[in-house]
XYZ file of C-alpha atoms in Angstrom:
294
model
C 43.334 89.688 -123.884
C 43.496 86.053 -122.752
C 46.341 84.102 -121.211
C 46.974 80.422 -121.972
C 49.148 78.645 -119.406
C 50.931 75.382 -120.217
C 53.341 73.033 -118.477
C 56.236 71.693 -120.544
C 59.399 69.709 -119.792
C 62.711 71.336 -120.583
C 63.198 69.436 -123.856
C 59.923 70.715 -125.317
C 59.961 74.372 -124.277
C 61.348 75.645 -127.568
C 58.986 73.460 -129.654
C 55.942 74.608 -127.688
C 57.023 78.246 -127.830
C 57.513 78.081 -131.616
C 54.085 76.482 -132.017
C 52.468 79.250 -129.945
C 54.139 81.878 -132.123
C 52.747 80.156 -135.205
C 49.290 80.190 -133.598
C 49.333 84.024 -133.366
C 50.298 84.406 -129.722
C 51.024 88.064 -128.962
C 53.777 87.044 -126.564
C 55.266 83.899 -125.034
C 57.120 83.780 -121.729
C 58.729 80.909 -119.819
C 58.991 80.575 -116.044
C 60.406 78.025 -113.641
C 57.345 76.074 -112.496
C 59.225 75.279 -109.270
C 60.106 78.902 -108.450
C 59.954 79.756 -104.751
C 60.329 76.082 -103.803
C 63.277 73.872 -102.829
C 63.313 72.582 -106.433
C 63.873 76.049 -107.937
C 66.709 76.158 -110.514
C 68.901 79.207 -111.075
C 69.920 79.682 -114.714
C 72.607 82.259 -115.514
C 73.581 83.234 -119.061
C 76.011 85.800 -120.429
C 76.053 87.864 -123.652
C 77.744 86.116 -126.554
C 77.422 82.718 -124.912
C 74.774 80.055 -125.634
C 72.067 79.802 -122.959
C 72.843 77.121 -120.360
C 69.435 75.516 -121.011
C 66.342 76.143 -123.126
C 64.177 76.001 -120.036
C 63.753 74.612 -116.558
C 63.134 70.952 -115.740
C 59.454 71.891 -115.355
C 58.666 75.059 -117.270
C 55.494 77.097 -117.160
C 54.868 78.519 -120.640
C 52.521 81.515 -120.753
C 51.061 82.781 -124.034
C 48.995 85.922 -124.489
C 46.258 86.013 -127.158
C 44.076 88.829 -128.459
C 40.817 86.909 -127.963
C 39.461 83.989 -125.962
C 38.619 82.134 -129.187
C 42.243 82.274 -130.367
C 43.514 81.068 -126.991
C 41.047 78.153 -126.899
C 41.828 77.210 -130.487
C 45.569 77.206 -129.696
C 45.000 74.926 -126.698
C 42.926 72.529 -128.798
C 45.419 72.414 -131.655
C 48.386 71.908 -129.342
C 46.740 69.016 -127.520
C 46.235 67.267 -130.876
C 49.987 67.251 -131.606
C 52.159 64.218 -130.876
C 54.905 66.353 -129.282
C 52.404 67.672 -126.702
C 51.991 64.247 -125.034
C 54.389 65.170 -122.200
C 52.877 68.641 -121.790
C 49.576 69.786 -120.335
C 47.255 72.764 -120.325
C 47.151 74.486 -116.935
C 44.354 76.881 -117.708
C 42.998 79.877 -119.560
C 42.382 83.256 -117.954
C 41.043 86.653 -118.914
C 43.693 89.371 -118.515
C 41.905 92.388 -117.021
C 42.323 95.799 -118.602
C 44.880 97.883 -116.746
C 46.597 101.209 -116.968
C 49.876 99.638 -118.081
C 51.797 102.922 -117.919
C 50.780 103.489 -114.306
C 51.448 99.835 -113.461
C 54.930 100.005 -114.970
C 55.688 103.237 -113.165
C 54.600 101.727 -109.850
C 57.386 99.143 -110.186
C 60.100 101.813 -110.205
C 60.430 103.701 -106.940
C 63.349 105.955 -105.930
C 66.512 103.920 -105.303
C 68.868 104.787 -102.455
C 72.583 104.649 -103.292
C 73.671 106.383 -100.087
C 71.412 108.235 -97.640
C 72.067 111.452 -99.590
C 72.382 110.059 -103.150
C 69.302 108.697 -104.949
C 68.117 107.550 -108.373
C 64.643 108.997 -108.890
C 62.216 108.376 -111.806
C 60.708 111.561 -113.214
C 57.234 110.709 -111.888
C 58.490 110.706 -108.266
C 59.563 113.551 -106.014
C 63.091 113.124 -104.585
C 63.209 112.004 -100.933
C 63.668 114.866 -98.467
C 67.133 113.619 -97.435
C 68.455 113.491 -101.028
C 71.274 115.943 -101.669
C 72.346 114.426 -104.987
C 69.827 113.012 -107.468
C 69.992 111.289 -110.846
C 66.702 111.499 -112.737
C 66.286 108.285 -114.714
C 63.330 106.415 -116.207
C 63.369 102.846 -117.568
C 64.261 102.981 -121.244
C 66.179 101.448 -124.124
C 69.302 100.440 -122.214
C 70.391 98.591 -119.066
C 70.961 100.609 -115.911
C 68.201 102.148 -113.796
C 69.944 101.791 -110.437
C 67.849 98.827 -109.323
C 70.498 96.149 -109.968
C 73.165 95.513 -107.298
C 76.000 95.947 -109.813
C 74.813 99.442 -110.747
C 74.246 100.414 -107.118
C 77.736 99.265 -106.111
C 79.370 101.291 -108.901
C 77.401 104.400 -107.968
C 78.177 103.835 -104.291
C 81.876 103.676 -105.186
C 81.573 106.961 -107.101
C 79.785 108.624 -104.179
C 82.384 107.446 -101.664
C 85.242 108.402 -103.982
C 83.727 111.856 -104.572
C 85.837 114.875 -105.529
C 86.077 113.950 -109.220
C 86.674 117.496 -110.429
C 89.544 117.629 -112.921
C 89.577 113.861 -113.442
C 89.059 112.115 -116.785
C 86.477 109.299 -116.583
C 85.551 106.456 -118.969
C 82.267 104.546 -118.645
C 82.842 101.465 -120.831
C 79.602 99.661 -121.640
C 77.571 102.657 -120.522
C 74.037 101.291 -121.070
C 71.736 104.082 -119.922
C 74.747 106.265 -119.074
C 73.944 106.138 -115.382
C 77.557 105.712 -114.201
C 78.819 108.512 -116.439
C 76.023 110.757 -115.168
C 76.890 109.775 -111.590
C 80.511 110.759 -112.204
C 79.343 114.109 -113.578
C 77.150 114.683 -110.520
C 80.243 114.309 -108.346
C 82.310 116.810 -110.277
C 83.856 115.091 -113.308
C 83.676 117.209 -116.463
C 85.792 115.185 -118.929
C 83.715 112.031 -119.362
C 83.518 109.501 -122.207
C 80.625 107.023 -122.223
C 80.810 104.219 -124.816
C 78.783 101.141 -125.718
C 78.558 98.637 -128.565
C 74.803 99.262 -128.807
C 73.737 102.448 -130.657
C 70.486 102.420 -128.628
C 72.578 102.716 -125.460
C 74.451 105.683 -126.906
C 71.135 107.351 -127.751
C 69.775 106.594 -124.276
C 72.916 108.001 -122.654
C 72.607 111.278 -124.574
C 68.941 111.675 -123.618
C 69.592 110.880 -119.953
C 72.584 113.214 -119.770
C 70.484 116.033 -121.203
C 67.663 115.293 -118.745
C 70.149 115.553 -115.868
C 71.839 118.691 -117.129
C 75.315 117.152 -117.377
C 77.918 117.202 -120.120
C 79.611 114.075 -121.459
C 80.777 112.586 -124.744
C 79.113 109.366 -125.891
C 79.736 106.974 -128.758
C 80.714 103.493 -129.833
C 83.811 101.926 -128.179
C 86.263 103.489 -130.643
C 85.203 106.888 -129.277
C 87.299 106.171 -126.170
C 90.869 107.349 -126.513
C 93.963 107.776 -124.416
C 94.113 107.280 -120.693
C 91.665 108.045 -117.922
C 91.946 108.643 -114.195
C 88.938 106.364 -113.625
C 87.668 103.531 -115.846
C 84.260 102.081 -114.973
C 82.961 98.890 -116.616
C 79.719 97.315 -115.437
C 79.287 94.476 -117.923
C 79.583 90.741 -117.128
C 82.460 88.442 -116.225
C 83.112 86.892 -119.658
C 83.445 90.164 -121.628
C 85.359 91.720 -118.724
C 87.972 88.955 -119.008
C 88.275 89.464 -122.765
C 88.551 93.227 -122.304
C 91.255 93.072 -119.605
C 94.159 94.344 -121.783
C 92.029 97.083 -123.367
C 90.494 98.392 -120.144
C 93.787 98.408 -118.279
C 95.505 100.188 -121.174
C 92.950 102.991 -120.762
C 93.845 103.562 -117.095
C 96.394 106.326 -116.486
C 99.319 105.626 -114.122
C 97.938 105.964 -110.612
C 94.406 105.722 -111.967
C 91.594 103.479 -110.775
C 89.792 100.585 -112.457
C 86.271 99.694 -111.296
C 84.630 96.473 -112.545
C 81.133 95.109 -111.913
C 78.783 92.474 -113.294
C 80.753 89.801 -111.462
C 79.318 87.013 -109.313
C 81.094 86.181 -106.035
C 82.160 82.780 -107.404
C 83.887 84.486 -110.356
C 86.314 86.578 -108.268
C 89.330 84.290 -108.692
C 88.967 83.954 -112.464
C 88.770 87.754 -112.805
C 91.854 88.191 -110.622
C 93.702 85.694 -112.826
C 92.607 87.380 -116.067
C 93.755 90.800 -114.851
C 96.925 89.638 -113.043
C 99.280 90.626 -115.927
C 97.882 94.162 -115.819
C 96.460 94.931 -112.370
C 95.915 93.458 -108.902
C 92.149 93.303 -108.528
C 90.517 93.156 -105.113
C 86.915 92.866 -103.974
C 85.746 96.273 -102.759
C 82.021 95.720 -102.243
C 79.403 92.973 -102.407
C 75.620 92.792 -102.586
C 73.156 89.953 -103.198
C 75.807 87.577 -104.571
C 77.449 90.188 -106.818
C 80.805 91.863 -106.196
C 82.617 95.045 -107.153
C 86.300 94.648 -108.008
C 88.791 97.507 -108.140
C 92.470 98.130 -108.749
C 94.863 101.034 -108.809
C 97.130 100.831 -111.827
């Protein structure tokens, strides 16, 4: 395979990407050309909301082609277009053959939640100090333990411990990792729900692989009240879901929210104020965990 690299201003990223698709590119990706410099731009988007921008001020567009001839032809045709005047070709490179499975696996090492609690892919042996392990491979749904929001939720579960006899809801379960974590610490009455059927399927497979029992389904599968409600989503849907999530928490129960940036703490507190008094319980890499007792 061959890689064609282009430079494009923000206003032309979508046009260039569409043209590459039409020229039989196998894939097209966009990067900040100023990444790792003082000019780097952070772009944050949330589900259900339009992207803040189509690209960075200076975007590096990378297209993968099946052959060198196709990549060279694409470069030639693009340079002949009027819209390409403010763009330029950075280069063409052969992509060496690799064992992509092994390469992908090498990117996912065991993840420490606490010194005794680890997330371990199936191709790794658990660390010697691990007393509690979730076996999880990258798959169809979000949640492998590598993101700070997931780690903070699991850390909360580990520190809370003693979940036997408690009813737990994992709302927006993704891979099911939080529900599985709750099961590992003793919970036996667990509902895991998500709007994405692929997440429900992933949760079932991961629960089976970890030897735990839970009930999964779409959001209407959640019912009644729970001693613990976990929701690792993002700030905007969490604000919309405030009445629903709080209504699912039993009196004296605990609400655990993640997917929230530090700068969003006050708006989350305001959204939940009619139902619960949220407080920041943990933070990591600019993300926070917010909790409340109802």
